[in-house]
PDB file of C-alpha atoms in Angstrom:
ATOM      1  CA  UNK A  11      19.174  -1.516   2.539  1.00  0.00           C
ATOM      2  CA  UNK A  12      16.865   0.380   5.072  1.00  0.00           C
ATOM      3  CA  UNK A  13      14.029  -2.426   4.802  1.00  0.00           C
ATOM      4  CA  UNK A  14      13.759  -5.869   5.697  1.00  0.00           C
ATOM      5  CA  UNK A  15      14.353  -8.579   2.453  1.00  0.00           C
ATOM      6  CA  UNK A  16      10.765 -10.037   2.794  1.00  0.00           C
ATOM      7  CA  UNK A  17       9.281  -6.246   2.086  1.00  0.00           C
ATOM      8  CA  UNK A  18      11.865  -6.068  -1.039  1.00  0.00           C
ATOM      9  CA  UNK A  19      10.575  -9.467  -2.266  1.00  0.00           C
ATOM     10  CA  UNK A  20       7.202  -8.166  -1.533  1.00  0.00           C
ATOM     11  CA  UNK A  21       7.839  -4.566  -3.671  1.00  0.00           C
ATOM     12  CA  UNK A  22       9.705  -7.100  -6.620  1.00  0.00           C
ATOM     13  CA  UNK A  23       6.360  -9.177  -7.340  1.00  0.00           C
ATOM     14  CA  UNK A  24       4.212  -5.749  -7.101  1.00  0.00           C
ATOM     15  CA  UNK A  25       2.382  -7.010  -3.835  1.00  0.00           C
ATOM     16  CA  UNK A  26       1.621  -4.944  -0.875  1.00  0.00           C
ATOM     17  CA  UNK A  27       1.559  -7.160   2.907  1.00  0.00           C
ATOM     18  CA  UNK A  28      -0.118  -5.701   6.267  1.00  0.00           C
ATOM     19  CA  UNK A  29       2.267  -3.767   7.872  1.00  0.00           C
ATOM     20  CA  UNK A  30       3.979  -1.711   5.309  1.00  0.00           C
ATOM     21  CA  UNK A  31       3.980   1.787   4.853  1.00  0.00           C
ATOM     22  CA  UNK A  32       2.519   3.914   2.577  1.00  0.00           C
ATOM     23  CA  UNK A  33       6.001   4.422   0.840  1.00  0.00           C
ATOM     24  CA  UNK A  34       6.314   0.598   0.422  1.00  0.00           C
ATOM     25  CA  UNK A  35       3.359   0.154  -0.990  1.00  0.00           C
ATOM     26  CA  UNK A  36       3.779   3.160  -3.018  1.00  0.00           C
ATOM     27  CA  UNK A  37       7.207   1.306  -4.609  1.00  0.00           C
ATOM     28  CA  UNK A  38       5.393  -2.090  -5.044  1.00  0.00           C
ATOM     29  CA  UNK A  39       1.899  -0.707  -6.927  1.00  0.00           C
ATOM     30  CA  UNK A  40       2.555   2.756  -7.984  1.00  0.00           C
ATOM     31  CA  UNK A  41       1.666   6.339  -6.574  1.00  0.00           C
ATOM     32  CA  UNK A  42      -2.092   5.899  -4.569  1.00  0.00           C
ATOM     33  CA  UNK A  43      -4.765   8.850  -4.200  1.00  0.00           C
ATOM     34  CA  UNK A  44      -5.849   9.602  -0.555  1.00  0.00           C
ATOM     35  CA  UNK A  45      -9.634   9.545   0.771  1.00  0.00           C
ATOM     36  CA  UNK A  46     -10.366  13.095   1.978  1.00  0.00           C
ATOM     37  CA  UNK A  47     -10.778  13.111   5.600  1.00  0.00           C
ATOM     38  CA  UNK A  48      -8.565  10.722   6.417  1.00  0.00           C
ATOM     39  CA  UNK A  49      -7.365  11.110   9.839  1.00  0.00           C
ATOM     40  CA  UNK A  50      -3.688  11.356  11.596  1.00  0.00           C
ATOM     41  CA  UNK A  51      -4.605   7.607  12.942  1.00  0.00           C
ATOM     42  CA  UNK A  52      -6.036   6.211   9.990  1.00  0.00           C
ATOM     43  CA  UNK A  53      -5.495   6.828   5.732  1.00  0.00           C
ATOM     44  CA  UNK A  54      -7.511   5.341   2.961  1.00  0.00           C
ATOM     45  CA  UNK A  55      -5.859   5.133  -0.055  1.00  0.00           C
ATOM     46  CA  UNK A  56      -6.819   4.021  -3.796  1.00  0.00           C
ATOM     47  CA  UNK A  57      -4.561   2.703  -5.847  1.00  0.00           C
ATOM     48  CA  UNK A  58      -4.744   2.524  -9.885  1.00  0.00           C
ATOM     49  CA  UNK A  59      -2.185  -0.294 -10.127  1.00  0.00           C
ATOM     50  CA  UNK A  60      -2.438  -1.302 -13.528  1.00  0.00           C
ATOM     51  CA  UNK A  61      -5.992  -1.501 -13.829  1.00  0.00           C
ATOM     52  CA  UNK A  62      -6.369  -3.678 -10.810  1.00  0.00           C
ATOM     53  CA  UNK A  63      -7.551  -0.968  -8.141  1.00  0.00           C
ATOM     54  CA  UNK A  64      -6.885  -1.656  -4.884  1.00  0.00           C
ATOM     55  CA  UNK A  65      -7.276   0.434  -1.585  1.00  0.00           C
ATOM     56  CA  UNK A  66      -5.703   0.175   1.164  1.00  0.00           C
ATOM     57  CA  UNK A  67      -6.256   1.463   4.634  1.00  0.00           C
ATOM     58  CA  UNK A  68      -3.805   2.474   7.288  1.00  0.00           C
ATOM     59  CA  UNK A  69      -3.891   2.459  10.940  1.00  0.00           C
ATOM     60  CA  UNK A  70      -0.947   4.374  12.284  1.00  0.00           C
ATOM     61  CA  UNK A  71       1.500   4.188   9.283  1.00  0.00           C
ATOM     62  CA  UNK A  72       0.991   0.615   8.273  1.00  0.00           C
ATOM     63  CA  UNK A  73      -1.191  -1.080   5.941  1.00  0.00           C
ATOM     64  CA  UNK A  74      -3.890  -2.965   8.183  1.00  0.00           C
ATOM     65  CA  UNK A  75      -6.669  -3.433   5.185  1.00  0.00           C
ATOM     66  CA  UNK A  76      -5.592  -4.512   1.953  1.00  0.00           C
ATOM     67  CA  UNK A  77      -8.356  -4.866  -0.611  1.00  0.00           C
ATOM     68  CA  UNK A  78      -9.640  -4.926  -4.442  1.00  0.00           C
ATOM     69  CA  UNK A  79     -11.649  -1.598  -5.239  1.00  0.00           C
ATOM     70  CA  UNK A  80     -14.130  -1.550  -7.973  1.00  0.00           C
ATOM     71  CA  UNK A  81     -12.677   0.261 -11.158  1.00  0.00           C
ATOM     72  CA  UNK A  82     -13.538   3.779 -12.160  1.00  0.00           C
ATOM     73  CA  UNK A  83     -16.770   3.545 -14.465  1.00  0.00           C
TER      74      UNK A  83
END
C-alpha cells in the first residue's frame, strides 16, 4: 500500500528497477550482502538471487547501478 503499483509489479516478477531502495530490492531478489566500506552516499550490494548474482549499487538510497556479478567460484 506504501509503494507505487509499478515497484509491486516490479517485486512480483523478481526484478529490481533504478530507483528502488534497498528494501525493494531486498523483497524482489532476496536478502543482499553489503561491500565493506560502503559509504553513507553510496552502498554496494551482492545479491545471491537464485544463482543469478547480481550487485547493485546505491547512490543515496536508490538503486542507480543494476548489474550481473560473476558467481562465487
Amino acid at each position: 500500500k506504501h509503494w507505487p503499483t509499478d515497484v509491486w509489479q516490479a517485486v512480483e516478477q523478481h526484478e529490481v528497477k533504478p530507483e528502488m531502495n534497498e528494501m525493494q530490492a531486498d523483497f524482489a531478489i532476496g536478502m543482499g550482502v553489503p561491500d565493506g566500506g560502503s559509504s553513507s552516499s553510496e552502498k554496494t550490494v551482492r545479491y545471491p538471487n537464485g544463482g543469478k548474482p547480481m550487485v547493485i549499487v546505491y547512490h543515496d538510497g536508490k538503486a542507480a547501478e543494476i548489474k550481473p556479478d560473476k558467481p562465487a567460484s
